[in-house]
């Protein structure tokens, strides 16, 4: 390794999982009892729908009821052998993964451009990227549906590509936001020091900047995947019988029959989100996420 490369390597902060962190010697202030009660009620309120979905998916009865008549894997097996739910689940996985990759790539590049390049109208460009979050999902889906029908040249109507573009509009703002926050919190003098020691711009970015904003990029990718996987409004307007995401398949099922297969599909969706959170925490070396301990 060259002298410049060795110095650049020293600029990279050590992985937080290598040594046990020193405990803070200052005791945290005691939380008032009222705040504890409010926090507990809020936690139960947020967790209760998840518990209801899981128990309903494991219901042994013939109908979607709560509390369940008993516990059984009957409807889980029905989901795994379903000609509707399993293909929809796999389609949502494929769509969510594609959206995550594309959104993370272009969202990261957009965040770097918006945080490091000063130009007239930069605030307007940033607001333009964030604008899809201000629109109701049904309005955005209807606008895309009408646009695809009236501009047949691109052939995006009722296609996977058309749905992918729609999901990118609502996921890229999350990537831009998280990566921009990481970049604003990064000390650029470290990258400048690497440049002054002989590293080219790409080498300095990959060796110094990227490891420091890794958590922001990974968090943005996770947001993109989860938002895409659970997106219903756009799916309602852009899906087809051959391209049906899981949320729309669950909606159609509950319209005509009230069996717990839809809840069993929800169990698999919840499990996917939990697994994604754990993997993200491991990749970014987080010890906790949202108060949930991983190490």
GROMACS .gro file of C-alpha atoms in nm:
model
  295
    1UNK     CA    1   0.000   0.000   0.000
    2UNK     CA    2   0.130   0.349  -0.087
    3UNK     CA    3   0.187   0.616   0.176
    4UNK     CA    4  -0.118   0.806   0.052
    5UNK     CA    5  -0.329   0.492   0.065
    6UNK     CA    6  -0.214   0.420   0.420
    7UNK     CA    7  -0.305   0.769   0.536
    8UNK     CA    8  -0.642   0.747   0.360
    9UNK     CA    9  -0.707   0.418   0.537
   10UNK     CA   10  -0.637   0.588   0.870
   11UNK     CA   11  -0.910   0.842   0.795
   12UNK     CA   12  -1.174   0.570   0.787
   13UNK     CA   13  -1.342   0.543   1.128
   14UNK     CA   14  -1.313   0.199   1.292
   15UNK     CA   15  -1.615  -0.030   1.282
   16UNK     CA   16  -1.826   0.029   1.593
   17UNK     CA   17  -1.866  -0.344   1.653
   18UNK     CA   18  -1.494  -0.409   1.705
   19UNK     CA   19  -1.465  -0.292   2.064
   20UNK     CA   20  -1.725  -0.259   2.329
   21UNK     CA   21  -1.823   0.102   2.378
   22UNK     CA   22  -1.757   0.265   2.711
   23UNK     CA   23  -2.077   0.311   2.908
   24UNK     CA   24  -2.180   0.667   2.972
   25UNK     CA   25  -2.089   0.753   3.329
   26UNK     CA   26  -2.360   1.015   3.357
   27UNK     CA   27  -2.693   0.869   3.461
   28UNK     CA   28  -2.985   0.952   3.235
   29UNK     CA   29  -3.252   1.171   3.395
   30UNK     CA   30  -3.549   0.983   3.529
   31UNK     CA   31  -3.847   0.984   3.295
   32UNK     CA   32  -4.170   1.106   3.459
   33UNK     CA   33  -4.436   0.843   3.522
   34UNK     CA   34  -4.687   1.018   3.295
   35UNK     CA   35  -4.446   1.003   3.001
   36UNK     CA   36  -4.387   0.634   3.066
   37UNK     CA   37  -4.760   0.566   3.063
   38UNK     CA   38  -4.809   0.762   2.741
   39UNK     CA   39  -4.513   0.585   2.577
   40UNK     CA   40  -4.647   0.245   2.682
   41UNK     CA   41  -4.996   0.320   2.549
   42UNK     CA   42  -4.849   0.447   2.221
   43UNK     CA   43  -4.632   0.137   2.185
   44UNK     CA   44  -4.929  -0.094   2.247
   45UNK     CA   45  -5.141   0.107   2.002
   46UNK     CA   46  -4.877   0.070   1.729
   47UNK     CA   47  -4.804  -0.295   1.802
   48UNK     CA   48  -5.164  -0.413   1.839
   49UNK     CA   49  -5.246  -0.422   1.462
   50UNK     CA   50  -4.940  -0.640   1.402
   51UNK     CA   51  -5.046  -0.881   1.677
   52UNK     CA   52  -5.401  -0.895   1.539
   53UNK     CA   53  -5.278  -0.973   1.187
   54UNK     CA   54  -5.042  -1.247   1.308
   55UNK     CA   55  -5.303  -1.415   1.529
   56UNK     CA   56  -5.568  -1.386   1.257
   57UNK     CA   57  -5.331  -1.549   1.009
   58UNK     CA   58  -5.283  -1.838   1.251
   59UNK     CA   59  -5.656  -1.875   1.314
   60UNK     CA   60  -5.795  -2.227   1.295
   61UNK     CA   61  -6.146  -2.108   1.204
   62UNK     CA   62  -6.296  -2.068   0.860
   63UNK     CA   63  -6.336  -1.690   0.875
   64UNK     CA   64  -6.118  -1.390   0.950
   65UNK     CA   65  -6.208  -1.321   1.312
   66UNK     CA   66  -6.038  -1.190   1.624
   67UNK     CA   67  -5.978  -1.328   1.877
   68UNK     CA   68  -5.900  -1.649   1.685
   69UNK     CA   69  -6.092  -1.967   1.751
   70UNK     CA   70  -5.761  -2.151   1.786
   71UNK     CA   71  -5.410  -2.160   1.647
   72UNK     CA   72  -5.326  -2.349   1.330
   73UNK     CA   73  -5.095  -2.332   1.027
   74UNK     CA   74  -5.386  -2.414   0.800
   75UNK     CA   75  -5.404  -2.073   0.636
   76UNK     CA   76  -5.027  -2.041   0.613
   77UNK     CA   77  -5.029  -2.358   0.406
   78UNK     CA   78  -5.316  -2.213   0.203
   79UNK     CA   79  -5.104  -1.905   0.131
   80UNK     CA   80  -4.805  -2.114   0.023
   81UNK     CA   81  -5.018  -2.315  -0.220
   82UNK     CA   82  -5.234  -2.026  -0.340
   83UNK     CA   83  -5.246  -1.939  -0.709
   84UNK     CA   84  -5.321  -1.577  -0.617
   85UNK     CA   85  -5.130  -1.477  -0.305
   86UNK     CA   86  -4.797  -1.652  -0.358
   87UNK     CA   87  -4.744  -1.514  -0.713
   88UNK     CA   88  -4.847  -1.170  -0.586
   89UNK     CA   89  -4.600  -1.198  -0.297
   90UNK     CA   90  -4.317  -1.299  -0.531
   91UNK     CA   91  -4.410  -1.020  -0.771
   92UNK     CA   92  -4.399  -0.766  -0.487
   93UNK     CA   93  -4.057  -0.900  -0.389
   94UNK     CA   94  -3.928  -0.862  -0.744
   95UNK     CA   95  -4.078  -0.515  -0.780
   96UNK     CA   96  -3.957  -0.401  -0.437
   97UNK     CA   97  -3.604  -0.524  -0.497
   98UNK     CA   98  -3.591  -0.356  -0.840
   99UNK     CA   99  -3.723  -0.031  -0.694
  100UNK     CA  100  -3.474  -0.050  -0.408
  101UNK     CA  101  -3.174  -0.092  -0.639
  102UNK     CA  102  -3.273   0.178  -0.890
  103UNK     CA  103  -3.399   0.422  -0.627
  104UNK     CA  104  -3.087   0.382  -0.413
  105UNK     CA  105  -2.855   0.432  -0.710
  106UNK     CA  106  -3.021   0.742  -0.855
  107UNK     CA  107  -3.133   0.879  -0.519
  108UNK     CA  108  -2.777   0.867  -0.385
  109UNK     CA  109  -2.641   1.042  -0.694
  110UNK     CA  110  -2.914   1.307  -0.667
  111UNK     CA  111  -2.837   1.360  -0.297
  112UNK     CA  112  -2.466   1.404  -0.367
  113UNK     CA  113  -2.541   1.651  -0.645
  114UNK     CA  114  -2.788   1.853  -0.437
  115UNK     CA  115  -2.565   1.874  -0.130
  116UNK     CA  116  -2.233   1.946  -0.300
  117UNK     CA  117  -2.314   2.150  -0.609
  118UNK     CA  118  -2.439   2.505  -0.566
  119UNK     CA  119  -2.644   2.638  -0.855
  120UNK     CA  120  -2.941   2.872  -0.904
  121UNK     CA  121  -3.268   2.699  -0.832
  122UNK     CA  122  -3.121   2.423  -0.618
  123UNK     CA  123  -3.403   2.457  -0.364
  124UNK     CA  124  -3.657   2.427  -0.644
  125UNK     CA  125  -3.493   2.109  -0.775
  126UNK     CA  126  -3.493   1.958  -0.426
  127UNK     CA  127  -3.860   2.049  -0.381
  128UNK     CA  128  -3.934   1.895  -0.720
  129UNK     CA  129  -3.783   1.563  -0.609
  130UNK     CA  130  -3.985   1.572  -0.285
  131UNK     CA  131  -4.311   1.678  -0.451
  132UNK     CA  132  -4.452   1.324  -0.505
  133UNK     CA  133  -4.475   1.283  -0.126
  134UNK     CA  134  -4.720   1.574  -0.113
  135UNK     CA  135  -4.959   1.417  -0.363
  136UNK     CA  136  -5.219   1.160  -0.258
  137UNK     CA  137  -5.122   0.819  -0.392
  138UNK     CA  138  -5.447   0.779  -0.585
  139UNK     CA  139  -5.397   1.115  -0.757
  140UNK     CA  140  -5.043   1.023  -0.857
  141UNK     CA  141  -5.156   0.679  -0.974
  142UNK     CA  142  -5.440   0.827  -1.179
  143UNK     CA  143  -5.205   1.082  -1.336
  144UNK     CA  144  -4.962   0.808  -1.438
  145UNK     CA  145  -5.243   0.588  -1.567
  146UNK     CA  146  -5.381   0.867  -1.789
  147UNK     CA  147  -5.030   0.961  -1.904
  148UNK     CA  148  -4.941   0.603  -1.998
  149UNK     CA  149  -5.265   0.564  -2.195
  150UNK     CA  150  -5.223   0.889  -2.387
  151UNK     CA  151  -4.850   0.847  -2.458
  152UNK     CA  152  -4.841   0.494  -2.601
  153UNK     CA  153  -4.505   0.557  -2.766
  154UNK     CA  154  -4.319   0.436  -2.457
  155UNK     CA  155  -4.543   0.133  -2.410
  156UNK     CA  156  -4.560   0.170  -2.030
  157UNK     CA  157  -4.934   0.120  -1.984
  158UNK     CA  158  -5.007  -0.183  -1.763
  159UNK     CA  159  -4.644  -0.298  -1.763
  160UNK     CA  160  -4.383  -0.379  -1.501
  161UNK     CA  161  -4.174  -0.082  -1.619
  162UNK     CA  162  -4.466   0.156  -1.578
  163UNK     CA  163  -4.529   0.037  -1.224
  164UNK     CA  164  -4.155   0.059  -1.150
  165UNK     CA  165  -4.146   0.425  -1.254
  166UNK     CA  166  -4.449   0.500  -1.037
  167UNK     CA  167  -4.286   0.341  -0.733
  168UNK     CA  168  -3.961   0.528  -0.798
  169UNK     CA  169  -4.147   0.857  -0.771
  170UNK     CA  170  -4.255   0.781  -0.414
  171UNK     CA  171  -3.937   0.606  -0.295
  172UNK     CA  172  -3.658   0.827  -0.425
  173UNK     CA  173  -3.747   1.114  -0.187
  174UNK     CA  174  -3.674   0.884   0.108
  175UNK     CA  175  -3.333   0.791  -0.033
  176UNK     CA  176  -3.249   1.152  -0.113
  177UNK     CA  177  -3.352   1.258   0.237
  178UNK     CA  178  -3.153   0.997   0.430
  179UNK     CA  179  -2.841   1.023   0.214
  180UNK     CA  180  -2.851   1.404   0.224
  181UNK     CA  181  -2.872   1.395   0.603
  182UNK     CA  182  -2.569   1.164   0.615
  183UNK     CA  183  -2.375   1.390   0.378
  184UNK     CA  184  -2.456   1.704   0.577
  185UNK     CA  185  -2.327   1.530   0.890
  186UNK     CA  186  -2.005   1.419   0.721
  187UNK     CA  187  -1.688   1.621   0.772
  188UNK     CA  188  -1.568   1.696   0.420
  189UNK     CA  189  -1.224   1.788   0.550
  190UNK     CA  190  -1.153   1.414   0.573
  191UNK     CA  191  -1.214   1.375   0.201
  192UNK     CA  192  -1.013   1.687   0.127
  193UNK     CA  193  -0.727   1.548   0.335
  194UNK     CA  194  -0.733   1.229   0.130
  195UNK     CA  195  -0.727   1.437  -0.190
  196UNK     CA  196  -0.432   1.640  -0.065
  197UNK     CA  197  -0.242   1.317   0.003
  198UNK     CA  198  -0.269   1.206  -0.358
  199UNK     CA  199  -0.597   1.016  -0.376
  200UNK     CA  200  -0.804   1.088  -0.685
  201UNK     CA  201  -1.167   1.204  -0.636
  202UNK     CA  202  -1.313   0.857  -0.689
  203UNK     CA  203  -1.060   0.695  -0.454
  204UNK     CA  204  -1.124   0.957  -0.186
  205UNK     CA  205  -1.500   0.915  -0.215
  206UNK     CA  206  -1.496   0.535  -0.209
  207UNK     CA  207  -1.239   0.510   0.071
  208UNK     CA  208  -1.347   0.795   0.300
  209UNK     CA  209  -1.691   0.933   0.218
  210UNK     CA  210  -1.879   0.615   0.133
  211UNK     CA  211  -1.800   0.431   0.460
  212UNK     CA  212  -1.923   0.734   0.655
  213UNK     CA  213  -2.256   0.765   0.472
  214UNK     CA  214  -2.315   0.390   0.445
  215UNK     CA  215  -2.582   0.393   0.714
  216UNK     CA  216  -2.776   0.668   0.535
  217UNK     CA  217  -2.765   0.481   0.203
  218UNK     CA  218  -2.872   0.155   0.365
  219UNK     CA  219  -3.156   0.322   0.555
  220UNK     CA  220  -3.276   0.483   0.233
  221UNK     CA  221  -3.265   0.149   0.054
  222UNK     CA  222  -3.468  -0.010   0.333
  223UNK     CA  223  -3.726   0.267   0.318
  224UNK     CA  224  -3.750   0.230  -0.060
  225UNK     CA  225  -3.807  -0.145  -0.038
  226UNK     CA  226  -4.068  -0.127   0.239
  227UNK     CA  227  -4.259   0.162   0.079
  228UNK     CA  228  -4.263  -0.017  -0.256
  229UNK     CA  229  -4.363  -0.351  -0.107
  230UNK     CA  230  -4.658  -0.199   0.079
  231UNK     CA  231  -4.765   0.049  -0.189
  232UNK     CA  232  -5.139   0.014  -0.250
  233UNK     CA  233  -5.256   0.335  -0.418
  234UNK     CA  234  -5.031   0.306  -0.721
  235UNK     CA  235  -5.096  -0.068  -0.743
  236UNK     CA  236  -5.469   0.001  -0.756
  237UNK     CA  237  -5.428   0.219  -1.066
  238UNK     CA  238  -5.139   0.047  -1.245
  239UNK     CA  239  -5.166  -0.327  -1.173
  240UNK     CA  240  -5.288  -0.592  -1.417
  241UNK     CA  241  -5.397  -0.954  -1.371
  242UNK     CA  242  -5.043  -1.060  -1.462
  243UNK     CA  243  -4.873  -0.789  -1.254
  244UNK     CA  244  -5.060  -0.787  -0.923
  245UNK     CA  245  -4.870  -0.681  -0.609
  246UNK     CA  246  -4.955  -0.837  -0.275
  247UNK     CA  247  -5.145  -0.539  -0.122
  248UNK     CA  248  -5.385  -0.530  -0.417
  249UNK     CA  249  -5.429  -0.909  -0.409
  250UNK     CA  250  -5.517  -0.889  -0.039
  251UNK     CA  251  -5.766  -0.610  -0.108
  252UNK     CA  252  -5.936  -0.809  -0.384
  253UNK     CA  253  -5.956  -1.117  -0.163
  254UNK     CA  254  -6.118  -0.932   0.126
  255UNK     CA  255  -6.375  -0.779  -0.109
  256UNK     CA  256  -6.523  -1.114  -0.207
  257UNK     CA  257  -6.430  -1.356   0.071
  258UNK     CA  258  -6.339  -1.317   0.435
  259UNK     CA  259  -6.105  -1.609   0.488
  260UNK     CA  260  -5.777  -1.577   0.683
  261UNK     CA  261  -5.550  -1.640   0.383
  262UNK     CA  262  -5.509  -1.265   0.342
  263UNK     CA  263  -5.401  -1.239   0.706
  264UNK     CA  264  -5.152  -1.523   0.652
  265UNK     CA  265  -5.011  -1.322   0.362
  266UNK     CA  266  -4.981  -1.030   0.602
  267UNK     CA  267  -4.778  -1.251   0.837
  268UNK     CA  268  -4.524  -1.315   0.561
  269UNK     CA  269  -4.515  -0.943   0.479
  270UNK     CA  270  -4.447  -0.856   0.844
  271UNK     CA  271  -4.177  -1.123   0.864
  272UNK     CA  272  -4.012  -0.975   0.556
  273UNK     CA  273  -4.004  -0.628   0.712
  274UNK     CA  274  -3.855  -0.761   1.037
  275UNK     CA  275  -3.588  -0.956   0.847
  276UNK     CA  276  -3.505  -0.645   0.644
  277UNK     CA  277  -3.464  -0.440   0.962
  278UNK     CA  278  -3.234  -0.699   1.119
  279UNK     CA  279  -3.020  -0.729   0.806
  280UNK     CA  280  -2.998  -0.352   0.776
  281UNK     CA  281  -2.889  -0.321   1.137
  282UNK     CA  282  -2.621  -0.585   1.084
  283UNK     CA  283  -2.493  -0.428   0.763
  284UNK     CA  284  -2.471  -0.081   0.915
  285UNK     CA  285  -2.341  -0.214   1.251
  286UNK     CA  286  -2.631  -0.064   1.444
  287UNK     CA  287  -2.679  -0.190   1.797
  288UNK     CA  288  -3.045  -0.087   1.796
  289UNK     CA  289  -3.313   0.038   1.559
  290UNK     CA  290  -3.618   0.220   1.689
  291UNK     CA  291  -3.541   0.100   2.041
  292UNK     CA  292  -3.509  -0.265   1.934
  293UNK     CA  293  -3.179  -0.416   2.045
  294UNK     CA  294  -2.986  -0.626   1.791
  295UNK     CA  295  -2.673  -0.697   1.991
   0.00000   0.00000   0.00000
